[in-house]
Coordinates of C-alpha atoms in Angstrom, one line a residue:
X299 CA 64.3 -53.4 -27.1
X300 CA 63.8 -49.8 -27.3
X301 CA 62.7 -47.6 -30.3
X302 CA 64.0 -48.3 -33.5
X303 CA 65.1 -44.6 -33.6
X304 CA 66.7 -44.5 -29.8
X305 CA 68.6 -47.8 -30.9
X306 CA 70.0 -46.4 -33.6
X307 CA 70.6 -42.9 -31.8
X308 CA 72.4 -44.9 -29.1
X309 CA 75.0 -46.7 -31.5
X310 CA 75.9 -43.7 -33.7
X311 CA 76.0 -41.5 -30.8
X312 CA 78.8 -43.9 -28.7
X313 CA 80.4 -43.6 -32.4
X314 CA 80.9 -40.0 -32.3
X315 CA 81.5 -40.0 -28.7
X316 CA 84.9 -42.4 -29.7
X317 CA 85.9 -40.4 -32.7
X318 CA 85.2 -36.5 -31.5
X319 CA 84.8 -37.1 -27.4
X320 CA 82.1 -36.1 -25.4
X321 CA 79.6 -33.6 -26.3
X322 CA 79.4 -34.5 -29.8
X323 CA 76.1 -34.8 -31.2
X324 CA 75.1 -37.3 -34.0
X325 CA 72.2 -34.7 -35.4
X326 CA 70.0 -38.1 -35.9
X327 CA 66.7 -37.3 -38.0
X328 CA 64.6 -38.7 -40.8
X329 CA 65.2 -38.2 -44.3
X330 CA 64.0 -38.3 -47.7
X331 CA 67.4 -39.3 -49.3
X332 CA 67.4 -42.6 -47.0
X333 CA 65.5 -43.6 -44.1
X334 CA 67.9 -41.4 -41.5
X335 CA 70.5 -38.9 -41.5
X336 CA 73.0 -38.3 -39.5
X337 CA 74.5 -34.7 -39.4
X338 CA 76.6 -34.5 -36.6
X339 CA 80.0 -34.3 -38.7
X340 CA 79.1 -30.9 -40.1
X341 CA 79.4 -29.1 -36.7
X342 CA 82.3 -31.2 -35.5
X343 CA 84.6 -30.4 -38.4
X344 CA 84.5 -26.5 -37.4
X345 CA 85.2 -27.6 -33.7
X346 CA 88.1 -29.8 -34.3
X347 CA 89.5 -28.0 -37.2
X348 CA 89.0 -31.5 -39.5
X349 CA 86.9 -32.4 -42.6
X350 CA 83.8 -33.3 -41.8
X351 CA 83.8 -36.1 -44.2
X352 CA 86.6 -37.8 -42.6
X353 CA 84.8 -37.4 -39.4
X354 CA 82.1 -39.4 -40.6
X355 CA 83.5 -41.8 -42.5
X356 CA 85.6 -42.4 -38.8
X357 CA 82.1 -42.4 -37.4
X358 CA 80.6 -45.0 -39.8
X359 CA 83.9 -47.2 -39.2
X360 CA 83.3 -47.4 -35.4
X361 CA 79.5 -47.9 -35.2
X362 CA 77.8 -50.9 -35.1
X363 CA 75.3 -50.4 -37.0
X364 CA 75.2 -53.9 -38.8
X365 CA 72.1 -55.2 -36.7
X366 CA 70.0 -52.4 -37.8
X367 CA 71.1 -50.8 -41.3
X368 CA 71.7 -52.8 -44.8
X369 CA 73.1 -49.4 -46.2
X370 CA 75.3 -47.0 -44.7
X371 CA 77.2 -44.5 -46.7
X372 CA 78.7 -40.9 -46.2
X373 CA 77.5 -38.6 -48.6
X374 CA 78.6 -34.9 -49.9
X375 CA 80.5 -33.0 -47.1
X376 CA 79.9 -35.6 -44.5
X377 CA 76.1 -36.7 -44.3
X378 CA 75.9 -40.1 -42.6
X379 CA 73.1 -41.9 -44.5
X380 CA 71.6 -44.8 -43.0
X381 CA 68.8 -47.6 -44.6
X382 CA 67.3 -50.0 -41.8
X383 CA 67.3 -53.4 -42.7
X384 CA 64.2 -55.0 -43.9
X385 CA 64.6 -57.7 -41.3
X386 CA 65.0 -55.4 -38.7
X387 CA 61.9 -53.8 -39.6
X388 CA 59.8 -56.8 -39.8
X389 CA 61.2 -57.9 -36.4
X390 CA 60.4 -54.7 -34.6
X391 CA 56.8 -54.6 -36.2
X392 CA 56.0 -58.3 -35.2
X393 CA 57.1 -57.4 -31.9
X394 CA 54.8 -54.1 -32.3
X395 CA 52.0 -56.3 -33.3
X396 CA 52.2 -58.5 -30.3
X397 CA 52.6 -55.9 -27.8
X398 CA 49.0 -54.0 -26.6
X399 CA 50.8 -51.2 -26.4
X400 CA 52.8 -51.1 -29.9
X401 CA 55.9 -50.6 -28.1
X402 CA 55.1 -47.6 -26.2
X403 CA 56.6 -47.6 -22.9
X404 CA 55.2 -46.6 -19.7
X405 CA 57.0 -43.2 -18.2
X406 CA 59.8 -44.0 -16.1
X407 CA 58.7 -41.2 -13.6
X408 CA 55.1 -41.3 -12.9
X409 CA 53.5 -37.8 -11.5
X410 CA 50.4 -36.7 -9.8
X411 CA 49.0 -34.3 -12.6
X412 CA 46.1 -31.9 -12.8
X413 CA 44.9 -30.9 -16.3
X414 CA 42.8 -27.2 -15.5
X415 CA 40.7 -26.7 -18.6
X416 CA 37.9 -25.9 -20.6
X417 CA 36.4 -23.5 -17.6
X418 CA 33.1 -22.1 -18.7
X419 CA 31.0 -19.6 -17.5
X420 CA 27.7 -20.6 -15.6
X421 CA 24.7 -19.1 -17.3
X422 CA 26.3 -18.3 -20.4
X423 CA 26.8 -20.4 -23.8
X424 CA 30.2 -21.8 -24.5
X425 CA 31.6 -20.3 -27.5
X426 CA 34.2 -21.0 -30.1
X427 CA 37.1 -19.7 -27.2
X428 CA 36.1 -22.8 -24.7
X429 CA 37.1 -25.0 -28.1
X430 CA 40.7 -24.9 -27.6
X431 CA 41.1 -25.5 -24.3
X432 CA 38.5 -28.3 -24.1
X433 CA 40.4 -30.3 -27.0
X434 CA 43.6 -29.6 -26.3
X435 CA 43.0 -30.3 -22.7
X436 CA 41.1 -33.6 -22.9
X437 CA 44.1 -34.7 -25.4
X438 CA 46.6 -34.0 -23.3
X439 CA 44.7 -36.0 -20.5
X440 CA 43.9 -39.1 -22.9
X441 CA 48.0 -39.0 -23.8
X442 CA 49.4 -38.7 -19.9
X443 CA 46.9 -40.8 -18.9
X444 CA 48.0 -43.5 -21.3
X445 CA 52.1 -43.2 -20.7
X446 CA 51.6 -44.0 -16.7
X447 CA 50.7 -40.7 -14.8
X448 CA 48.0 -40.2 -12.4
X449 CA 45.9 -37.4 -13.9
X450 CA 43.1 -35.9 -12.1
X451 CA 40.8 -33.6 -14.4
X452 CA 39.5 -30.3 -13.0
X453 CA 37.2 -27.6 -14.6
X454 CA 37.2 -24.5 -13.0
X455 CA 33.8 -23.1 -14.1
X456 CA 33.1 -19.4 -13.4
X457 CA 30.7 -20.0 -10.8
X458 CA 31.2 -17.1 -7.8
X459 CA 31.7 -13.4 -7.7
X460 CA 29.9 -10.2 -8.3
X461 CA 28.2 -11.5 -11.6
X462 CA 25.9 -14.1 -9.5
X463 CA 24.4 -11.3 -7.1
X464 CA 22.8 -9.8 -10.7
X465 CA 21.8 -12.9 -11.7
X466 CA 20.0 -13.5 -8.9
X467 CA 18.5 -10.7 -8.2
X468 CA 17.0 -10.8 -11.6
X469 CA 16.0 -14.1 -11.1
X470 CA 13.9 -13.1 -8.1
X471 CA 12.6 -10.3 -9.8
X472 CA 11.0 -12.3 -12.6
X473 CA 10.1 -14.7 -10.1
X474 CA 11.3 -18.1 -11.9
X475 CA 13.0 -19.6 -8.9
X476 CA 11.2 -22.8 -10.2
X477 CA 12.3 -23.0 -13.9
X478 CA 15.8 -22.1 -13.5
X479 CA 17.0 -25.7 -14.2
X480 CA 14.9 -26.1 -17.0
X481 CA 16.4 -23.4 -19.1
X482 CA 18.3 -24.2 -22.8
X483 CA 21.4 -22.7 -23.4
X484 CA 20.3 -19.8 -25.5
X485 CA 17.9 -18.9 -22.9
X486 CA 20.4 -19.1 -20.2
X487 CA 22.4 -16.4 -22.5
X488 CA 19.2 -14.3 -23.1
X489 CA 18.9 -14.3 -19.3
X490 CA 22.3 -13.5 -18.4
X491 CA 22.0 -10.5 -20.8
X492 CA 18.6 -9.2 -19.4
X493 CA 20.2 -9.4 -16.1
X494 CA 23.3 -7.8 -17.2
X495 CA 21.2 -4.5 -19.1
X496 CA 19.5 -4.3 -16.1
X497 CA 22.3 -4.0 -14.1
X498 CA 23.6 -1.0 -16.0
X499 CA 20.5 0.5 -16.6
X500 CA 18.8 0.6 -13.1
X501 CA 20.8 1.9 -10.1
X502 CA 17.9 0.3 -7.5
X503 CA 18.4 -3.1 -9.3
X504 CA 22.6 -2.7 -9.4
X505 CA 22.4 -2.0 -5.3
X506 CA 19.9 -4.7 -4.6
X507 CA 22.5 -6.7 -7.0
X508 CA 25.7 -5.6 -4.8
X509 CA 23.8 -6.8 -1.5
X510 CA 22.9 -9.9 -3.2
X511 CA 26.7 -10.7 -3.7
X512 CA 27.5 -10.3 0.1
X513 CA 24.3 -12.3 1.1
X514 CA 26.0 -15.3 -1.3
X515 CA 29.3 -14.8 0.2
X516 CA 28.0 -14.8 3.5
X517 CA 26.0 -18.5 3.1
X518 CA 22.4 -16.8 2.9
X519 CA 20.4 -20.0 2.4
X520 CA 17.6 -18.4 -0.2
X521 CA 20.9 -17.2 -1.7
X522 CA 22.9 -19.9 -2.1
X523 CA 19.5 -22.0 -3.0
X524 CA 19.0 -19.9 -6.0
X525 CA 22.6 -19.6 -6.8
X526 CA 22.3 -23.6 -6.9
X527 CA 20.1 -23.8 -9.1
X528 CA 21.5 -21.5 -11.9
X529 CA 24.5 -23.6 -11.5
X530 CA 22.3 -27.0 -11.9
X531 CA 21.2 -25.9 -15.0
X532 CA 24.4 -25.0 -16.5
X533 CA 25.7 -28.0 -15.7
X534 CA 23.1 -29.8 -17.5
X535 CA 23.9 -27.8 -20.7
X536 CA 27.9 -28.6 -20.2
X537 CA 27.7 -32.2 -20.0
X538 CA 25.6 -32.0 -23.5
X539 CA 28.5 -30.1 -25.0
X540 CA 30.8 -32.6 -23.5
X541 CA 29.2 -35.5 -24.9
X542 CA 28.8 -34.3 -28.2
X543 CA 32.5 -33.3 -28.1
X544 CA 33.3 -37.1 -26.6
X545 CA 35.4 -35.4 -24.1
X546 CA 35.7 -37.0 -20.5
X547 CA 35.2 -34.4 -18.3
X548 CA 32.3 -34.8 -16.1
X549 CA 30.4 -33.4 -13.4
X550 CA 32.7 -34.7 -10.5
X551 CA 35.5 -32.8 -12.5
X552 CA 33.6 -29.5 -11.8
X553 CA 36.0 -27.5 -9.1
X554 CA 34.7 -24.2 -9.4
X555 CA 35.4 -20.9 -8.2
X556 CA 33.2 -21.3 -5.3
X557 CA 35.2 -24.6 -4.1
X558 CA 37.9 -22.0 -3.0
X559 CA 36.0 -19.4 -1.8
X560 CA 36.5 -20.6 2.3
X561 CA 39.9 -21.1 1.5
X562 CA 40.6 -17.3 0.4
X563 CA 41.1 -15.8 3.9
X564 CA 43.5 -18.6 5.2
X565 CA 45.5 -18.1 1.6
X566 CA 46.1 -14.5 2.5
X567 CA 47.0 -15.1 5.8
X568 CA 49.6 -17.1 5.1
X569 CA 50.9 -14.8 2.3
X570 CA 50.7 -12.2 5.0
X571 CA 52.6 -14.3 7.3
X572 CA 55.3 -14.9 5.1
X573 CA 55.5 -11.0 4.5
X574 CA 54.5 -11.2 1.0
X575 CA 51.6 -8.7 1.2
X576 CA 52.4 -4.7 0.9
X577 CA 49.4 -2.3 1.1
X578 CA 48.7 -0.6 -2.5
X579 CA 46.0 1.9 -1.8
X580 CA 43.9 0.0 0.6
X581 CA 44.6 -3.3 -1.3
X582 CA 47.0 -5.9 -0.2
X583 CA 49.0 -7.0 -2.7
X584 CA 52.2 -9.2 -3.7
X585 CA 54.8 -7.6 -5.9
X586 CA 56.0 -10.5 -7.6
X587 CA 59.8 -10.5 -8.7
X588 CA 60.6 -9.1 -12.2
X589 CA 57.2 -8.0 -13.4
X590 CA 57.0 -3.9 -13.9
X591 CA 54.7 -2.0 -15.9
X592 CA 55.7 0.2 -18.7
X593 CA 56.9 2.8 -16.5
X594 CA 59.6 0.3 -14.7
X595 CA 57.4 0.3 -11.4
X596 CA 56.4 -2.9 -9.8
X597 CA 53.2 -4.8 -11.2
X598 CA 50.8 -5.4 -8.4
X599 CA 48.9 -8.9 -8.3
X600 CA 45.8 -7.6 -5.7
X601 CA 45.0 -10.6 -3.3
X602 CA 42.3 -8.9 -1.3
X603 CA 40.6 -5.7 -2.8
X604 CA 40.4 -2.3 -0.6
X605 CA 37.0 -3.0 0.0
X606 CA 37.6 -6.5 1.4
X607 CA 36.8 -8.8 -1.6
X608 CA 38.9 -10.9 -3.4
X609 CA 39.4 -11.4 -7.2
X610 CA 40.7 -14.2 -9.6
X611 CA 44.7 -13.8 -8.3
X612 CA 42.9 -14.6 -4.9
X613 CA 41.0 -17.9 -6.1
X614 CA 44.1 -18.4 -8.5
X615 CA 46.4 -18.4 -5.2
X616 CA 44.3 -20.4 -3.3
X617 CA 44.1 -23.2 -6.2
X618 CA 47.7 -23.5 -6.3
X619 CA 48.1 -23.9 -2.3
X620 CA 45.5 -26.8 -2.4
X621 CA 46.4 -28.3 -5.3
X622 CA 49.8 -28.9 -4.5
X623 CA 49.2 -29.1 -0.5
X624 CA 46.3 -31.1 0.2
X625 CA 45.9 -33.1 -3.3
X626 CA 49.6 -33.7 -3.6
X627 CA 50.0 -32.7 -7.2
X628 CA 53.2 -33.0 -8.6
X629 CA 52.4 -30.5 -11.7
X630 CA 49.4 -28.4 -12.9
X631 CA 48.7 -28.1 -16.5
X632 CA 46.4 -24.8 -17.1
X633 CA 45.3 -25.1 -20.5
X634 CA 44.3 -21.5 -21.1
X635 CA 44.3 -18.8 -24.0
X636 CA 47.9 -16.8 -24.3
X637 CA 46.4 -13.6 -23.4
X638 CA 46.1 -14.8 -19.6
X639 CA 50.0 -15.4 -20.1
X640 CA 51.2 -12.4 -18.1
X641 CA 48.7 -12.9 -15.5
X642 CA 49.7 -16.7 -14.9
X643 CA 53.4 -16.0 -14.7
X644 CA 53.0 -13.6 -12.1
X645 CA 50.5 -16.0 -10.2
X646 CA 53.3 -18.5 -10.4
X647 CA 56.0 -16.2 -9.3
X648 CA 54.0 -15.0 -6.2
X649 CA 53.7 -19.0 -5.6
X650 CA 57.3 -19.5 -5.9
X651 CA 58.2 -17.0 -3.5
X652 CA 55.4 -18.5 -1.0
X653 CA 57.1 -21.8 -1.5
X654 CA 53.9 -23.4 -2.8
X655 CA 56.0 -23.8 -6.1
X656 CA 59.0 -25.5 -5.8
X657 CA 61.8 -27.4 -8.1
X658 CA 59.4 -30.9 -7.6
X659 CA 56.2 -28.9 -7.7
X660 CA 55.5 -27.3 -11.4
X661 CA 52.9 -25.2 -12.6
X662 CA 52.7 -24.7 -16.2
X663 CA 50.9 -22.5 -18.9
X664 CA 49.7 -24.6 -21.5
X665 CA 49.0 -21.5 -23.4
X666 CA 47.2 -21.3 -27.4
X667 CA 46.2 -19.0 -30.0
X668 CA 42.9 -17.9 -31.4
X669 CA 40.8 -19.5 -33.9
X670 CA 40.1 -16.9 -36.7
X671 CA 38.0 -16.6 -39.9
X672 CA 39.7 -16.7 -43.1
X673 CA 39.9 -13.3 -43.1
X674 CA 42.3 -14.0 -40.4
X675 CA 39.7 -12.3 -37.7
X676 CA 38.5 -13.7 -34.8
X677 CA 35.8 -15.9 -35.4
X678 CA 32.6 -14.6 -35.0
X679 CA 29.0 -14.9 -36.4
X680 CA 27.5 -12.5 -38.1
X681 CA 25.8 -10.6 -35.4
X682 CA 29.6 -10.0 -34.2
X683 CA 29.6 -12.3 -31.3
X684 CA 31.6 -15.2 -30.8
X685 CA 30.4 -18.5 -32.3
X686 CA 28.7 -20.6 -29.9
X687 CA 30.0 -24.0 -29.5
X688 CA 26.5 -25.4 -30.5
X689 CA 26.2 -23.2 -33.4
X690 CA 30.1 -24.7 -34.6
X691 CA 29.3 -28.3 -33.8
X692 CA 26.2 -28.5 -35.9
X693 CA 27.5 -26.9 -38.9
X694 CA 30.9 -29.2 -38.7
X695 CA 28.3 -32.3 -38.4
X696 CA 25.9 -31.1 -41.3
X697 CA 28.7 -30.7 -43.6
X698 CA 30.3 -33.8 -42.8
X699 CA 27.0 -35.6 -43.0
X700 CA 26.9 -34.4 -46.9
X701 CA 30.8 -35.0 -47.3
X702 CA 30.1 -38.7 -45.9
X703 CA 26.7 -39.3 -48.3
X704 CA 28.4 -38.6 -51.5
X705 CA 31.9 -40.7 -50.4
X706 CA 30.1 -43.5 -48.7
X707 CA 26.3 -43.8 -50.2
X708 CA 26.1 -47.3 -49.6
X709 CA 25.9 -46.8 -45.9
X710 CA 22.3 -47.0 -44.4
X711 CA 21.1 -43.7 -43.1
X712 CA 21.4 -44.8 -39.5
X713 CA 25.5 -45.9 -40.7
X714 CA 25.7 -42.6 -42.1
X715 CA 24.6 -40.2 -38.8
X716 CA 26.8 -42.3 -36.7
X717 CA 29.6 -41.8 -39.2
X718 CA 28.9 -38.2 -39.9
X719 CA 29.1 -37.7 -36.1
X720 CA 32.6 -39.4 -35.9
X721 CA 33.7 -37.5 -39.1
X722 CA 32.6 -33.8 -38.0
X723 CA 33.4 -34.1 -34.4
X724 CA 36.9 -35.6 -35.5
X725 CA 37.8 -33.0 -37.9
X726 CA 37.0 -30.2 -35.5
X727 CA 39.1 -31.7 -33.1
X728 CA 42.3 -32.5 -35.6
X729 CA 41.9 -28.8 -37.5
X730 CA 42.7 -27.6 -33.8
X731 CA 45.3 -30.0 -32.6
X732 CA 47.1 -30.4 -36.0
X733 CA 47.9 -26.5 -35.5
X734 CA 50.8 -25.7 -33.1
X735 CA 48.9 -24.1 -30.4
X736 CA 50.8 -21.5 -29.5
X737 CA 49.6 -19.9 -32.9
X738 CA 46.4 -18.6 -34.2
X739 CA 44.7 -21.0 -37.0
X740 CA 41.7 -20.4 -39.7
X741 CA 39.0 -22.5 -39.1
X742 CA 37.8 -23.8 -42.3
X743 CA 34.7 -26.2 -42.3
X744 CA 35.2 -27.3 -46.1
X745 CA 39.0 -28.3 -45.5
X746 CA 38.3 -30.1 -42.2
X747 CA 35.8 -32.3 -43.3
X748 CA 37.6 -33.3 -46.8
X749 CA 38.4 -36.9 -47.2
X750 CA 42.3 -35.4 -48.5
X751 CA 44.8 -33.5 -47.5
X752 CA 45.8 -33.6 -43.4
X753 CA 42.6 -34.2 -42.2
X754 CA 41.0 -36.4 -39.6
X755 CA 38.7 -38.0 -42.3
X756 CA 41.3 -38.7 -44.7
X757 CA 43.2 -40.9 -41.3
X758 CA 39.8 -42.4 -40.5
X759 CA 39.3 -43.6 -43.7
X760 CA 42.3 -45.3 -44.1
X761 CA 41.6 -47.2 -41.1
X762 CA 38.2 -47.9 -42.4
X763 CA 39.8 -49.0 -45.5
X764 CA 41.9 -51.6 -43.8
X765 CA 38.4 -53.0 -42.1
X766 CA 37.4 -53.2 -45.3
X767 CA 40.0 -55.3 -46.6
X768 CA 39.3 -58.0 -43.6
X769 CA 35.5 -57.9 -44.6
X770 CA 35.6 -58.3 -48.2
X771 CA 38.5 -61.4 -47.2
X772 CA 36.4 -63.1 -44.6
X773 CA 39.4 -62.5 -42.4
X774 CA 39.2 -62.0 -38.3
X775 CA 41.7 -58.9 -38.4
X776 CA 42.1 -59.7 -34.4
X777 CA 43.3 -63.3 -35.0
X778 CA 46.0 -62.1 -37.2
X779 CA 49.1 -62.6 -35.2
X780 CA 52.1 -62.4 -38.0
X781 CA 55.2 -62.4 -38.9
X782 CA 55.6 -59.1 -40.1
X783 CA 57.9 -59.5 -43.4
X784 CA 59.1 -56.6 -45.3
X785 CA 59.8 -57.4 -49.3
X786 CA 58.7 -54.5 -50.9
X787 CA 59.3 -50.7 -50.9
X788 CA 55.9 -49.4 -49.8
X789 CA 56.0 -51.7 -47.2
X790 CA 59.2 -50.9 -45.6
X791 CA 58.1 -47.3 -46.0
X792 CA 55.0 -48.1 -44.0
X793 CA 56.6 -50.0 -41.6
X794 CA 59.1 -47.5 -40.7
X795 CA 56.5 -44.8 -39.8
X796 CA 54.7 -47.1 -37.8
X797 CA 57.9 -48.1 -35.8
X798 CA 58.1 -44.1 -35.0
X799 CA 55.0 -44.2 -33.1
X800 CA 56.4 -44.8 -29.9
X801 CA 59.1 -41.7 -30.2
X802 CA 56.3 -39.5 -31.1
X803 CA 53.8 -40.3 -28.4
X804 CA 56.9 -40.1 -25.7
X805 CA 57.8 -36.8 -27.2
X806 CA 54.7 -35.5 -27.4
X807 CA 53.8 -36.4 -23.6
X808 CA 57.0 -34.5 -22.8
X809 CA 56.5 -31.6 -24.6
X810 CA 52.8 -31.1 -24.6
X811 CA 52.5 -30.4 -28.0
X812 CA 49.9 -32.4 -30.1
X813 CA 50.8 -31.5 -33.5
X814 CA 53.6 -33.9 -33.6
X815 CA 51.3 -36.7 -32.9
X816 CA 48.8 -35.3 -35.6
X817 CA 51.1 -35.0 -38.3
X818 CA 52.9 -38.5 -37.9
X819 CA 49.4 -40.1 -38.1
X820 CA 48.9 -38.3 -41.4
X821 CA 51.9 -39.7 -42.4
X822 CA 51.3 -43.4 -41.5
X823 CA 47.9 -42.9 -43.3
X824 CA 49.8 -41.6 -46.5
X825 CA 52.2 -44.3 -46.4
X826 CA 49.4 -46.9 -45.7
X827 CA 47.6 -45.5 -48.9
X828 CA 50.6 -45.7 -50.9
X829 CA 51.2 -49.6 -49.6
X830 CA 47.6 -50.2 -50.7
X831 CA 48.0 -48.8 -54.3
X832 CA 51.0 -50.8 -55.2
X833 CA 50.9 -54.2 -53.0
X834 CA 47.8 -56.3 -53.2
X835 CA 47.1 -58.3 -49.8
X836 CA 44.3 -60.3 -50.6
X837 CA 45.4 -61.7 -53.9
X838 CA 48.7 -61.9 -52.9
X839 CA 50.3 -65.9 -52.2
X840 CA 49.6 -67.1 -49.1
X841 CA 52.5 -66.5 -46.7
X842 CA 52.8 -62.6 -48.2
X843 CA 48.7 -62.2 -47.6
X844 CA 49.4 -63.4 -43.9
X845 CA 52.6 -60.9 -43.6
X846 CA 50.8 -58.3 -45.1
X847 CA 47.0 -58.3 -43.3
X848 CA 49.4 -58.3 -40.4
X849 CA 51.2 -55.0 -41.4
X850 CA 47.5 -53.7 -42.1
X851 CA 46.4 -55.3 -38.6
X852 CA 49.7 -53.0 -36.7
X853 CA 48.8 -50.1 -38.9
X854 CA 44.7 -50.0 -37.9
X855 CA 46.0 -50.3 -34.3
X856 CA 48.4 -47.7 -34.3
X857 CA 46.0 -45.3 -36.0
X858 CA 43.2 -46.0 -33.7
X859 CA 45.4 -45.7 -30.8
X860 CA 46.8 -42.5 -31.9
X861 CA 43.0 -41.2 -32.7
X862 CA 42.0 -42.4 -29.5
X863 CA 45.3 -40.3 -27.8
X864 CA 43.5 -37.4 -29.3
X865 CA 40.0 -38.0 -28.4
X866 CA 39.1 -38.9 -32.0
X867 CA 36.7 -41.9 -33.1
X868 CA 38.2 -44.3 -35.6
X869 CA 35.2 -46.0 -37.8
X870 CA 35.3 -49.4 -39.2
X871 CA 33.2 -48.2 -42.0
X872 CA 33.1 -45.1 -44.1

């Protein structure tokens, strides 16, 4: 048994094909007039030179819809309105309830997928610019794993290159070689700024810093040891942020720029052997097909600088070469902001020319927009700098704590602290993921922690409400087995939303778009709220009570699973 919508679509599509031939599209969609509406007859009218309503009537006559629908009608110029039978909804909801995967099928074509996300820089605090990559990447990892892909996480941190010459030399100057591992995030940032200022103002220091880069890249023991301390101190900080955000990135997932350093000469040599490198003012470049500047001249991708050094493009090409070669990836997702789109497109194009990307090996830029303040400017602190991720989360938790205390004063202080954390972190994540990722969005603390509207707290509260029913009734919700029986209009609406979950999950995994999943969970929560208001559960007759408890359990499981795919907790008490 496939999903309800897939079954309905198949039956309608067969009828459209029988009436109008191949290429006819049923154009099925959810509707406010009925449960579903098929608009395909309208497009066929012009193509076939026939009255659309007549086509729709022939489609209805040819379609085998009786097992699924209790009412089918042709309306207006040729709309086909379909209302699903209550027995169908009940049977399918019962099947979902007894399935640990809620009828969400595993992918028929599992892939090895590497997800490259978060990517902070060593010796710098993570800021709001890292939020979207971290949250979107983690949700995609969870989603793709759950539908059956072999997913590998990679945190491509900035831990190599010219800045580390200045950082290490500053470390030597201030004689803090034994204290680097103990710095807080703020102290690391101050350390970075001091080194940067010294590099700009002190020519002798700048010279020593450049020499230190050479020592680092050539494997000098003392330099590597100092570098490793800087990296270690930042790794402790990154881990703390990831634990607060409840994302799955761990130290084993870090594959920084330094990891690829020894592969750079071989990468350049292979590109040269393939005849892809050209000399441009002493630098070795690839000129990917289809890229030019505003004057129409070919745009270069610098693989090796004129001084023999390597840049970001070199490392990015080496990562593709290793990920698709040594690691055997089928697909690599780069969860990176949209400003990097052209750079990544050029890297991917060069990799295709080298044969590292093929029809069976795909690199995908999962781009995203910026986080804005209420004036639609880039979100910044009062000093004009990017808001640190720690400060952002602290403020979200503070506001969530106030909201939870107001909403649930009966919880103990300890319970309020736990719930406030779940609500605050969930609010930040949902506010990000609920927006179309390629668009900018406005960061609004008050709106995101609200218990009304399209927010995580609203969905979390619906889940907690269900568990409150079981507590009040002394019911072991996990032991409820059904069957689900649909009789009331609100039961019908809720079941219809719940049965849409498999299609929403499958579409999100295919499209890599998460906002439809967010919207669906909100729709489920809205439908449950209406059901809760109009359909007594504990006070109903025994058979109705059992059926409604089963519907409540299916709702709770769907909300909890959907929130988990987004990396959001589902509290049982709020």
